[in-house]
mmCIF file of C-alpha atoms in Angstrom:
data_model
loop_
_atom_site.group_PDB
_atom_site.id
_atom_site.type_symbol
_atom_site.label_atom_id
_atom_site.label_comp_id
_atom_site.label_asym_id
_atom_site.label_seq_id
_atom_site.Cartn_x
_atom_site.Cartn_y
_atom_site.Cartn_z
ATOM 1 C CA MET A 2 0.000 0.000 0.000
ATOM 2 C CA SER A 3 1.377 3.400 -0.889
ATOM 3 C CA THR A 4 1.918 6.350 1.392
ATOM 4 C CA PRO A 5 -0.726 8.841 0.292
ATOM 5 C CA GLY A 6 0.650 12.203 -0.744
ATOM 6 C CA ILE A 7 4.325 11.378 -1.191
ATOM 7 C CA ASN A 8 4.402 8.162 -3.237
ATOM 8 C CA THR A 9 1.363 9.141 -5.248
ATOM 9 C CA LEU A 10 2.912 12.418 -6.311
ATOM 10 C CA GLU A 11 6.125 10.598 -7.171
ATOM 11 C CA ALA A 12 4.146 7.994 -9.123
ATOM 12 C CA GLY A 13 2.485 10.755 -11.107
ATOM 13 C CA ARG A 14 5.837 12.367 -11.903
ATOM 14 C CA ILE A 15 7.332 9.052 -13.071
ATOM 15 C CA TYR A 16 4.274 8.205 -15.074
ATOM 16 C CA ARG A 17 4.316 11.481 -16.969
ATOM 17 C CA VAL A 18 7.990 10.935 -17.853
ATOM 18 C CA THR A 19 8.025 7.208 -18.600
ATOM 19 C CA GLY A 20 4.408 6.227 -19.218
ATOM 20 C CA GLY A 21 4.657 3.505 -16.577
ATOM 21 C CA ILE A 22 4.900 3.043 -12.801
ATOM 22 C CA ARG A 23 5.542 0.279 -10.283
ATOM 23 C CA ALA A 24 2.293 -1.193 -8.955
ATOM 24 C CA GLU A 25 3.399 -0.859 -5.328
ATOM 25 C CA MET A 26 3.556 2.920 -5.627
ATOM 26 C CA LEU A 27 -0.233 3.154 -5.517
ATOM 27 C CA ARG A 28 -3.098 1.564 -3.647
ATOM 28 C CA THR A 29 -4.220 -1.537 -5.566
ATOM 29 C CA GLU A 30 -7.543 -0.112 -6.747
ATOM 30 C CA ILE A 31 -5.892 3.158 -7.744
ATOM 31 C CA TYR A 32 -3.195 1.328 -9.730
ATOM 32 C CA ARG A 33 -5.927 -0.611 -11.568
ATOM 33 C CA ALA A 34 -7.674 2.666 -12.350
ATOM 34 C CA TRP A 35 -4.462 4.332 -13.603
ATOM 35 C CA GLU A 36 -3.806 1.341 -15.829
ATOM 36 C CA ARG A 37 -7.313 1.512 -17.300
ATOM 37 C CA ALA A 38 -7.075 5.265 -17.803
ATOM 38 C CA HIS A 39 -3.656 4.958 -19.453
ATOM 39 C CA LEU A 40 -4.735 2.152 -21.801
ATOM 40 C CA GLN A 41 -7.852 4.090 -22.804
ATOM 41 C CA GLY A 42 -5.852 7.193 -23.640
ATOM 42 C CA ALA A 43 -6.778 9.632 -20.864
ATOM 43 C CA ASN A 44 -4.550 12.712 -20.771
ATOM 44 C CA PRO A 45 -3.031 13.258 -17.284
ATOM 45 C CA HIS A 46 -2.222 16.884 -18.137
ATOM 46 C CA ALA A 47 -5.818 17.852 -18.892
ATOM 47 C CA LEU A 48 -7.040 20.724 -16.764
ATOM 48 C CA GLN A 49 -10.765 20.152 -17.094
ATOM 49 C CA ALA A 50 -13.273 17.548 -18.229
ATOM 50 C CA GLU A 51 -14.686 17.392 -21.751
ATOM 51 C CA LYS A 52 -18.389 18.194 -22.140
ATOM 52 C CA LEU A 53 -21.453 17.480 -24.230
ATOM 53 C CA SER A 54 -23.034 20.376 -26.083
ATOM 54 C CA SER A 55 -25.696 22.436 -24.299
ATOM 55 C CA LEU A 56 -28.465 20.811 -26.348
ATOM 56 C CA GLU A 57 -27.179 17.280 -25.724
ATOM 57 C CA THR A 58 -26.892 18.033 -22.000
ATOM 58 C CA GLU A 59 -30.416 19.421 -21.880
ATOM 59 C CA ARG A 60 -31.812 16.286 -23.535
ATOM 60 C CA LEU A 61 -29.862 13.992 -21.228
ATOM 61 C CA ILE A 62 -31.093 15.796 -18.119
ATOM 62 C CA GLU A 63 -34.672 15.578 -19.361
ATOM 63 C CA LYS A 64 -34.247 11.854 -20.020
ATOM 64 C CA HIS A 65 -33.012 11.294 -16.452
ATOM 65 C CA SER A 66 -35.390 13.699 -14.701
ATOM 66 C CA TYR A 67 -36.791 10.914 -12.527
ATOM 67 C CA LEU A 68 -33.320 9.935 -11.296
ATOM 68 C CA ILE A 69 -32.403 13.559 -10.607
ATOM 69 C CA ASN A 70 -35.624 14.228 -8.673
ATOM 70 C CA ALA A 71 -35.154 11.086 -6.558
ATOM 71 C CA VAL A 72 -31.632 12.097 -5.590
ATOM 72 C CA ARG A 73 -32.084 15.819 -4.900
ATOM 73 C CA PRO A 74 -33.412 15.522 -1.296
ATOM 74 C CA TYR A 75 -30.263 13.561 -0.460
ATOM 75 C CA PHE A 76 -28.131 16.138 -2.270
ATOM 76 C CA ARG A 77 -29.355 18.732 0.199
ATOM 77 C CA ASN A 78 -28.561 16.497 3.187
ATOM 78 C CA LEU A 79 -25.028 15.846 1.985
ATOM 79 C CA SER A 80 -24.341 19.468 1.111
ATOM 80 C CA GLN A 81 -25.637 20.555 4.500
ATOM 81 C CA ALA A 82 -23.412 17.968 6.193
ATOM 82 C CA ALA A 83 -20.383 19.330 4.323
ATOM 83 C CA GLY A 84 -21.136 22.713 5.896
ATOM 84 C CA GLN A 85 -18.448 25.316 5.295
ATOM 85 C CA GLU A 86 -16.101 22.870 3.568
ATOM 86 C CA HIS A 87 -15.522 23.490 -0.115
ATOM 87 C CA HIS A 88 -17.426 20.649 -1.720
ATOM 88 C CA ALA A 89 -19.564 19.353 -4.570
ATOM 89 C CA VAL A 90 -22.149 16.567 -4.448
ATOM 90 C CA MET A 91 -22.646 15.022 -7.880
ATOM 91 C CA LEU A 92 -24.906 12.615 -9.750
ATOM 92 C CA SER A 93 -23.987 10.912 -13.014
ATOM 93 C CA ASP A 94 -25.790 8.500 -15.281
ATOM 94 C CA ALA A 95 -24.538 4.948 -15.895
ATOM 95 C CA ASN A 96 -22.201 6.264 -18.619
ATOM 96 C CA ALA A 97 -20.346 8.619 -16.246
ATOM 97 C CA ILE A 98 -21.920 11.764 -17.684
ATOM 98 C CA LEU A 99 -22.582 14.373 -15.005
ATOM 99 C CA LEU A 100 -26.302 15.124 -14.629
ATOM 100 C CA ASP A 101 -26.546 17.344 -11.574
ATOM 101 C CA LEU A 102 -24.457 18.815 -8.761
ATOM 102 C CA ILE A 103 -24.731 21.018 -5.719
ATOM 103 C CA GLY A 104 -22.062 22.606 -3.541
ATOM 104 C CA ASP A 105 -20.658 25.794 -2.122
ATOM 105 C CA GLU A 106 -20.539 28.895 -4.296
ATOM 106 C CA GLN A 107 -16.764 28.987 -4.739
ATOM 107 C CA THR A 108 -16.515 25.358 -5.858
ATOM 108 C CA ILE A 109 -19.467 25.386 -8.241
ATOM 109 C CA HIS A 110 -19.235 28.922 -9.648
ATOM 110 C CA GLY A 111 -15.680 30.000 -8.710
ATOM 111 C CA SER A 112 -12.687 30.576 -10.926
ATOM 112 C CA GLU A 113 -11.703 26.895 -10.999
ATOM 113 C CA SER A 114 -13.054 24.779 -13.841
ATOM 114 C CA PHE A 115 -15.098 22.337 -11.796
ATOM 115 C CA PRO A 116 -17.116 19.835 -13.902
ATOM 116 C CA SER A 117 -20.660 20.941 -14.736
ATOM 117 C CA PRO A 118 -23.684 18.993 -16.074
ATOM 118 C CA GLY A 119 -22.796 17.331 -19.363
ATOM 119 C CA SER A 120 -19.153 16.699 -18.351
ATOM 120 C CA LEU A 121 -17.735 13.344 -19.459
ATOM 121 C CA LEU A 122 -16.204 11.666 -16.412
ATOM 122 C CA SER A 123 -15.479 8.152 -17.635
ATOM 123 C CA GLU A 124 -11.949 6.911 -16.966
ATOM 124 C CA ALA A 125 -11.297 6.931 -20.710
ATOM 125 C CA VAL A 126 -11.839 10.688 -20.804
ATOM 126 C CA ALA A 127 -11.232 11.990 -17.289
ATOM 127 C CA GLY A 128 -8.946 9.295 -15.855
ATOM 128 C CA THR A 129 -9.254 8.102 -12.269
ATOM 129 C CA ASN A 130 -12.101 10.013 -10.613
ATOM 130 C CA GLY A 131 -14.967 9.528 -8.174
ATOM 131 C CA ILE A 132 -17.511 8.746 -10.903
ATOM 132 C CA GLY A 133 -15.675 6.931 -13.712
ATOM 133 C CA THR A 134 -13.661 4.747 -11.344
ATOM 134 C CA THR A 135 -16.750 3.907 -9.288
ATOM 135 C CA LEU A 136 -18.430 2.630 -12.444
ATOM 136 C CA ALA A 137 -15.357 0.657 -13.486
ATOM 137 C CA GLU A 138 -14.969 -0.929 -10.031
ATOM 138 C CA GLU A 139 -18.759 -1.296 -9.558
ATOM 139 C CA ASN A 140 -18.211 -0.491 -5.888
ATOM 140 C CA TYR A 141 -17.553 2.321 -3.412
ATOM 141 C CA VAL A 142 -14.262 4.071 -4.096
ATOM 142 C CA GLU A 143 -12.310 6.901 -2.539
ATOM 143 C CA ILE A 144 -9.695 8.845 -4.483
ATOM 144 C CA VAL A 145 -7.412 11.121 -2.507
ATOM 145 C CA ALA A 146 -5.890 14.226 -4.121
ATOM 146 C CA ALA A 147 -2.999 13.189 -6.422
ATOM 147 C CA GLU A 148 -4.516 9.727 -6.866
ATOM 148 C CA HIS A 149 -6.645 11.436 -9.508
ATOM 149 C CA PHE A 150 -5.160 10.705 -12.910
ATOM 150 C CA ILE A 151 -5.754 14.220 -14.208
ATOM 151 C CA GLU A 152 -3.872 17.039 -12.500
ATOM 152 C CA GLY A 153 -6.852 19.362 -12.618
ATOM 153 C CA PHE A 154 -8.656 17.160 -10.063
ATOM 154 C CA HIS A 155 -5.757 16.977 -7.575
ATOM 155 C CA PRO A 156 -7.152 19.601 -5.131
ATOM 156 C CA PHE A 157 -10.054 17.306 -4.245
ATOM 157 C CA THR A 158 -10.672 14.084 -2.371
ATOM 158 C CA CYS A 159 -13.603 12.223 -3.942
ATOM 159 C CA GLN A 160 -15.898 9.407 -2.877
ATOM 160 C CA GLY A 161 -18.252 7.588 -5.228
ATOM 161 C CA ILE A 162 -20.812 4.808 -4.903
ATOM 162 C CA PRO A 163 -22.967 3.114 -7.571
ATOM 163 C CA LEU A 164 -26.740 3.545 -7.391
ATOM 164 C CA ARG A 165 -28.567 0.322 -8.250
ATOM 165 C CA ASN A 166 -32.190 -0.325 -9.096
ATOM 166 C CA GLU A 167 -34.289 -3.189 -7.740
ATOM 167 C CA LYS A 168 -32.703 -5.524 -10.302
ATOM 168 C CA GLN A 169 -29.252 -4.574 -8.969
ATOM 169 C CA GLU A 170 -28.441 -2.813 -12.246
ATOM 170 C CA ILE A 171 -26.245 0.277 -11.923
ATOM 171 C CA ILE A 172 -28.247 3.290 -13.106
ATOM 172 C CA GLY A 173 -26.010 6.084 -11.853
ATOM 173 C CA VAL A 174 -23.297 7.185 -9.450
ATOM 174 C CA LEU A 175 -23.513 9.377 -6.356
ATOM 175 C CA SER A 176 -20.261 11.198 -5.648
ATOM 176 C CA ILE A 177 -18.929 13.843 -3.278
ATOM 177 C CA SER A 178 -15.772 15.909 -3.729
ATOM 178 C CA LEU A 179 -14.136 17.727 -0.816
ATOM 179 C CA ARG A 180 -11.148 20.005 -0.678
ATOM 180 C CA SER A 181 -10.376 18.994 2.903
ATOM 181 C CA PRO A 182 -9.205 15.368 3.180
ATOM 182 C CA LEU A 183 -10.011 15.504 6.901
ATOM 183 C CA ALA A 184 -13.738 15.930 6.225
ATOM 184 C CA ARG A 185 -14.064 12.762 4.186
ATOM 185 C CA GLN A 186 -14.316 10.309 7.077
ATOM 186 C CA ARG A 187 -16.902 12.474 8.832
ATOM 187 C CA LEU A 188 -19.063 12.452 5.737
ATOM 188 C CA LYS A 189 -18.488 8.866 4.629
ATOM 189 C CA GLU A 190 -21.204 7.346 6.808
ATOM 190 C CA ILE A 191 -23.749 9.985 5.789
ATOM 191 C CA PHE A 192 -22.773 9.453 2.162
ATOM 192 C CA LEU A 193 -23.336 5.687 2.365
ATOM 193 C CA CYS A 194 -26.679 6.189 4.151
ATOM 194 C CA ALA A 195 -27.827 8.574 1.413
ATOM 195 C CA SER A 196 -27.074 5.999 -1.290
ATOM 196 C CA ARG A 197 -29.134 3.344 0.522
ATOM 197 C CA GLY A 198 -32.032 5.754 0.939
ATOM 198 C CA ILE A 199 -31.997 6.601 -2.764
ATOM 199 C CA GLU A 200 -32.073 2.919 -3.700
ATOM 200 C CA ALA A 201 -35.072 2.363 -1.412
ATOM 201 C CA GLU A 202 -36.821 5.237 -3.243
ATOM 202 C CA PHE A 203 -36.193 3.445 -6.562
ATOM 203 C CA ILE A 204 -37.843 0.263 -5.267
ATOM 204 C CA ILE A 205 -40.869 2.197 -4.016
ATOM 205 C CA ALA A 206 -41.351 4.016 -7.319
ATOM 206 C CA ASN A 207 -41.042 0.864 -9.401
ATOM 207 C CA LEU A 208 -43.502 -1.096 -7.276
ATOM 208 C CA GLU A 209 -46.013 1.750 -7.480
ATOM 209 C CA LYS A 210 -45.634 1.854 -11.261
ATOM 210 C CA ASN A 211 -46.231 -1.869 -11.612
ATOM 211 C CA ILE A 212 -49.223 -1.857 -9.276
ATOM 212 C CA HIS A 213 -50.782 0.754 -11.536
ATOM 213 C CA ARG A 214 -49.990 -1.397 -14.560
ATOM 214 C CA VAL A 215 -51.682 -4.439 -12.985
ATOM 215 C CA LEU A 216 -54.772 -2.448 -12.052
ATOM 216 C CA THR A 217 -55.166 -1.086 -15.573
ATOM 217 C CA SER A 218 -54.237 -4.238 -17.505
ATOM 218 C CA ASN A 219 -56.752 -6.471 -19.280
ATOM 219 C CA ALA A 220 -57.775 -9.849 -17.933
ATOM 220 C CA ASP A 221 -55.418 -11.823 -20.169
ATOM 221 C CA ASP A 222 -52.316 -9.756 -19.513
ATOM 222 C CA TYR A 223 -50.104 -12.039 -17.456
ATOM 223 C CA GLN A 224 -46.985 -10.066 -18.301
ATOM 224 C CA SER A 225 -47.831 -7.177 -15.948
ATOM 225 C CA LEU A 226 -48.509 -9.647 -13.125
ATOM 226 C CA GLU A 227 -45.226 -11.402 -13.716
ATOM 227 C CA GLU A 228 -43.316 -8.105 -13.713
ATOM 228 C CA LEU A 229 -44.886 -7.113 -10.409
ATOM 229 C CA ARG A 230 -44.062 -10.511 -8.910
ATOM 230 C CA GLN A 231 -40.450 -10.237 -10.056
ATOM 231 C CA ASP A 232 -40.137 -6.729 -8.629
ATOM 232 C CA ILE A 233 -41.441 -7.849 -5.247
ATOM 233 C CA VAL A 234 -39.172 -10.876 -5.158
ATOM 234 C CA GLN A 235 -36.097 -8.898 -6.219
ATOM 235 C CA GLY A 236 -36.817 -6.094 -3.790
ATOM 236 C CA HIS A 237 -37.078 -8.497 -0.901
ATOM 237 C CA GLN A 238 -34.165 -10.618 -1.983
ATOM 238 C CA ALA A 239 -32.057 -7.489 -1.755
ATOM 239 C CA ALA A 240 -33.083 -7.247 1.886
ATOM 240 C CA ARG A 241 -32.652 -10.976 2.423
ATOM 241 C CA LEU A 242 -36.310 -11.357 3.310
ATOM 242 C CA LYS A 243 -38.504 -14.285 2.429
ATOM 243 C CA LEU A 244 -41.511 -13.767 0.223
ATOM 244 C CA GLU A 245 -44.339 -16.250 0.430
ATOM 245 C CA ILE A 246 -46.588 -16.144 -2.569
ATOM 246 C CA SER A 247 -48.453 -19.240 -3.587
ATOM 247 C CA SER A 248 -47.826 -19.792 -7.265
ATOM 248 C CA ARG A 249 -50.642 -22.347 -7.247
ATOM 249 C CA MET A 250 -53.118 -19.485 -7.051
ATOM 250 C CA LEU A 251 -52.077 -18.421 -10.527
ATOM 251 C CA ALA A 252 -53.528 -21.579 -12.044
ATOM 252 C CA VAL A 253 -56.649 -21.613 -9.869
ATOM 253 C CA ASN A 254 -57.789 -18.021 -9.617
ATOM 254 C CA ARG A 255 -56.026 -15.212 -11.398
ATOM 255 C CA LEU A 256 -57.985 -12.485 -9.594
ATOM 256 C CA ASP A 257 -57.000 -13.863 -6.191
ATOM 257 C CA TYR A 258 -53.418 -14.056 -7.349
ATOM 258 C CA ALA A 259 -53.458 -10.467 -8.583
ATOM 259 C CA MET A 260 -54.977 -9.238 -5.324
ATOM 260 C CA LYS A 261 -52.393 -11.188 -3.341
ATOM 261 C CA LEU A 262 -49.595 -9.612 -5.348
ATOM 262 C CA ILE A 263 -50.991 -6.114 -4.941
ATOM 263 C CA GLN A 264 -51.350 -6.559 -1.184
ATOM 264 C CA GLN A 265 -47.795 -7.857 -0.995
ATOM 265 C CA ALA A 266 -46.547 -4.975 -3.117
ATOM 266 C CA GLU A 267 -48.279 -2.447 -0.855
ATOM 267 C CA LYS A 268 -46.646 -4.043 2.189
ATOM 268 C CA SER A 269 -43.319 -3.884 0.410
ATOM 269 C CA ILE A 270 -43.835 -0.221 -0.448
ATOM 270 C CA GLN A 271 -44.580 0.550 3.184
ATOM 271 C CA LEU A 272 -41.496 -1.389 4.287
ATOM 272 C CA PHE A 273 -39.160 0.341 1.854
ATOM 273 C CA ARG A 274 -40.741 3.729 2.582
ATOM 274 C CA GLN A 275 -39.900 3.215 6.259
ATOM 275 C CA ARG A 276 -36.391 2.191 5.320
ATOM 276 C CA ALA A 277 -35.965 5.179 3.032
ATOM 277 C CA GLU A 278 -37.055 7.466 5.877
ATOM 278 C CA ILE A 279 -34.554 5.882 8.279
ATOM 279 C CA TRP A 280 -31.739 6.172 5.736
ATOM 280 C CA ARG A 281 -32.753 9.774 5.007
ATOM 281 C CA ASN A 282 -32.605 10.613 8.722
ATOM 282 C CA LEU A 283 -29.234 8.902 9.019
ATOM 283 C CA ALA A 284 -27.982 10.885 6.042
ATOM 284 C CA SER A 285 -29.193 14.142 7.578
ATOM 285 C CA PHE A 286 -26.706 16.150 9.591
ATOM 286 C CA ASP A 287 -29.494 17.918 11.472
ATOM 287 C CA VAL A 288 -29.570 17.623 15.249
ATOM 288 C CA GLY A 289 -32.944 16.459 16.546
ATOM 289 C CA THR A 290 -34.627 17.157 19.867
ATOM 290 C CA VAL A 291 -34.113 15.215 23.083
ATOM 291 C CA GLN A 292 -37.111 12.968 23.634
ATOM 292 C CA VAL A 293 -38.203 9.668 25.157
ATOM 293 C CA ILE A 294 -37.709 6.864 22.619
ATOM 294 C CA SER A 295 -37.578 3.083 22.543
ATOM 295 C CA LEU A 296 -33.942 2.000 22.424
ATOM 296 C CA THR A 297 -34.876 -1.593 21.634
ATOM 297 C CA ASP A 298 -37.115 -0.532 18.729
ATOM 298 C CA ILE A 299 -34.274 1.501 17.228
ATOM 299 C CA LEU A 300 -31.837 -1.388 17.630
ATOM 300 C CA GLY A 301 -34.317 -3.786 16.022
ATOM 301 C CA GLY A 302 -34.918 -1.374 13.145
ATOM 302 C CA LEU A 303 -31.201 -1.034 12.471
ATOM 303 C CA VAL A 304 -30.715 -4.817 12.564
ATOM 304 C CA ASP A 305 -33.428 -5.097 9.909
ATOM 305 C CA LEU A 306 -32.031 -2.203 7.920
ATOM 306 C CA LEU A 307 -28.529 -3.691 7.923
ATOM 307 C CA SER A 308 -29.630 -7.256 7.163
ATOM 308 C CA THR A 309 -28.357 -6.967 3.603
ATOM 309 C CA GLU A 310 -25.025 -5.556 4.802
ATOM 310 C CA ALA A 311 -24.690 -8.438 7.279
ATOM 311 C CA ALA A 312 -25.537 -10.995 4.578
ATOM 312 C CA ILE A 313 -22.984 -9.517 2.168
ATOM 313 C CA ARG A 314 -20.318 -9.599 4.864
ATOM 314 C CA LYS A 315 -21.483 -13.085 5.977
ATOM 315 C CA VAL A 316 -21.832 -11.925 9.582
ATOM 316 C CA GLU A 317 -24.507 -13.486 11.802
ATOM 317 C CA VAL A 318 -26.264 -10.935 14.003
ATOM 318 C CA ILE A 319 -27.686 -12.060 17.366
ATOM 319 C CA THR A 320 -29.782 -9.703 19.473
ATOM 320 C CA ASP A 321 -30.233 -9.953 23.231
ATOM 321 C CA TRP A 322 -32.692 -7.863 25.237
ATOM 322 C CA GLN A 323 -35.392 -9.151 27.560
ATOM 323 C CA GLU A 324 -37.761 -6.198 27.617
ATOM 324 C CA GLU A 325 -38.412 -2.868 25.978
ATOM 325 C CA ILE A 326 -35.987 -0.190 27.138
ATOM 326 C CA THR A 327 -36.872 3.494 26.790
ATOM 327 C CA VAL A 328 -34.216 6.182 26.928
ATOM 328 C CA THR A 329 -34.056 9.967 26.803
ATOM 329 C CA THR A 330 -31.907 11.231 23.953
ATOM 330 C CA ASP A 331 -31.820 12.736 20.447
ATOM 331 C CA LEU A 332 -33.105 10.101 17.993
ATOM 332 C CA ARG A 333 -30.957 11.199 15.055
ATOM 333 C CA SER A 334 -27.729 11.409 17.020
ATOM 334 C CA LEU A 335 -28.387 8.047 18.672
ATOM 335 C CA SER A 336 -29.226 6.385 15.335
ATOM 336 C CA ARG A 337 -26.015 7.642 13.756
ATOM 337 C CA GLN A 338 -24.003 6.535 16.790
ATOM 338 C CA LEU A 339 -25.541 3.061 16.716
ATOM 339 C CA LEU A 340 -24.943 2.782 12.971
ATOM 340 C CA ARG A 341 -21.291 3.623 13.504
ATOM 341 C CA TYR A 342 -20.972 0.879 16.147
ATOM 342 C CA PHE A 343 -22.715 -1.629 13.873
ATOM 343 C CA LEU A 344 -20.315 -0.931 11.004
ATOM 344 C CA GLN A 345 -17.245 -1.074 13.260
ATOM 345 C CA ALA A 346 -18.483 -4.342 14.757
ATOM 346 C CA PHE A 347 -19.061 -5.829 11.283
ATOM 347 C CA GLU A 348 -15.449 -5.009 10.423
ATOM 348 C CA SER A 349 -14.182 -6.627 13.631
ATOM 349 C CA ALA A 350 -16.262 -9.785 13.165
ATOM 350 C CA GLY A 351 -15.126 -10.284 9.573
ATOM 351 C CA LYS A 352 -16.396 -12.886 7.128
ATOM 352 C CA GLY A 353 -18.080 -15.797 8.874
ATOM 353 C CA GLY A 354 -18.077 -13.984 12.219
ATOM 354 C CA THR A 355 -20.841 -13.261 14.703
ATOM 355 C CA LEU A 356 -22.061 -9.965 16.111
ATOM 356 C CA LYS A 357 -23.971 -10.018 19.393
ATOM 357 C CA VAL A 358 -25.947 -6.858 20.154
ATOM 358 C CA ALA A 359 -27.219 -6.633 23.739
ATOM 359 C CA ALA A 360 -29.155 -3.971 25.638
ATOM 360 C CA ILE A 361 -29.848 -3.946 29.381
ATOM 361 C CA MET A 362 -30.940 -1.521 32.086
ATOM 362 C CA MET A 363 -28.028 -1.140 34.486
ATOM 363 C CA PRO A 364 -28.956 -2.239 38.037
ATOM 364 C CA ASN A 365 -29.109 0.612 40.566
ATOM 365 C CA SER A 366 -28.450 3.110 37.826
ATOM 366 C CA GLU A 367 -30.246 5.583 35.580
ATOM 367 C CA LEU A 368 -28.441 4.262 32.513
ATOM 368 C CA ALA A 369 -29.057 1.733 29.750
ATOM 369 C CA GLN A 370 -26.077 -0.195 28.420
ATOM 370 C CA VAL A 371 -25.672 -1.212 24.785
ATOM 371 C CA SER A 372 -22.875 -3.604 23.864
ATOM 372 C CA PHE A 373 -21.611 -4.827 20.494
ATOM 373 C CA THR A 374 -19.498 -7.974 20.754
ATOM 374 C CA SER A 375 -17.750 -9.123 17.589
ATOM 375 C CA ILE A 376 -16.687 -12.766 17.484
ATOM 376 C CA PRO A 377 -14.359 -13.333 14.517
ATOM 377 C CA GLY A 378 -15.047 -16.209 12.165
ATOM 378 C CA LEU A 379 -12.672 -19.029 11.433
ATOM 379 C CA ASN A 380 -9.678 -18.415 9.182
ATOM 380 C CA THR A 381 -9.427 -14.717 10.072
ATOM 381 C CA SER A 382 -6.295 -12.990 11.340
ATOM 382 C CA GLN A 383 -8.100 -11.803 14.469
ATOM 383 C CA SER A 384 -9.103 -14.507 16.932
ATOM 384 C CA MET A 385 -10.268 -12.674 20.078
ATOM 385 C CA PRO A 386 -13.736 -11.134 20.522
ATOM 386 C CA THR A 387 -13.944 -7.345 20.486
ATOM 387 C CA SER A 388 -16.510 -5.380 22.474
ATOM 388 C CA TYR A 389 -17.848 -1.850 22.147
ATOM 389 C CA VAL A 390 -19.971 -0.578 25.025
ATOM 390 C CA PHE A 391 -21.744 2.717 25.637
ATOM 391 C CA TYR A 392 -24.424 4.096 27.951
ATOM 392 C CA ILE A 393 -27.592 6.175 27.493
ATOM 393 C CA PRO A 394 -29.775 7.890 30.122
ATOM 394 C CA LEU A 395 -32.966 5.958 30.845
ATOM 395 C CA LYS A 396 -36.383 7.557 30.579
#
């Protein structure tokens, strides 16, 4: 792994002279991205991104108006979280063409040539960057300063994450660029929460569209029913939930089957709407008000919300509380704090590990205790359990 700042700058200097670098001079994913950018002909000396014409940009934005409208509430949350930092929150389509952005006045409208809607940000054109590299890697990426292939992007640290629809197809990229490298970790969690909330919005919108199609279809149109069934199944598979729909009903009574599907779709919409709201709150940097809330309900909600994350990481989550526990605190701050502990505990448990989440009322005390105990799986470098414990005032 390279030393950010020094080796990366040296790698850039060598590359510009020789057209090649040693792989160990860069982080592995950054080296892959430099190789792709080099082979595709990106110019490391470019000062700004290439753009579509005004008319082409206007048509592209109109084509993706739904995507832009779904993302904008989260844009505001992220920009607010960035606060006084010089920043830009960006959305691209699946071809790495910038569709929309928001940020502080100096970054967006200042003297620097920051990319604007219509800018081409694929690695082939703009080299390693928070949008093109995210699409190439099909995963979250972070690119720090001189790790950008093009010198014009060096002042920024960028994060990018793919946005997927209910079929797990990438339909765009959410990205944030910050001048201060120190702000990136503070915003990373909010950034990831925003992407999950946006994806929940996609599932809701698609289910609503297919319900309408079923209700307006003719009696012999099985295609609309099948599409709705697939959407429900795929939406729930993403959350690792089980869907129980009797396929036998299709052969016996089509009307019953259709009604069953619609009821299931409405339940799914409600579920994903709740999830979208939780993710939106987690992505908000607003401070809430101190109130009496159910600690155990919040813990249970987060376990459900992170079920997909746990499944991907192959971590088993075990909960342990005997009764409802109510505490007095700010819901948003507590939710973000709990999310942070969950993610840290997932990392400690590793693949095949176990995470035990326990909540108790401390005896002879006015405090509730929450503990996260990570038990590493077999064949991991860490063998000892790790515990994180914190306390909250009871009601």
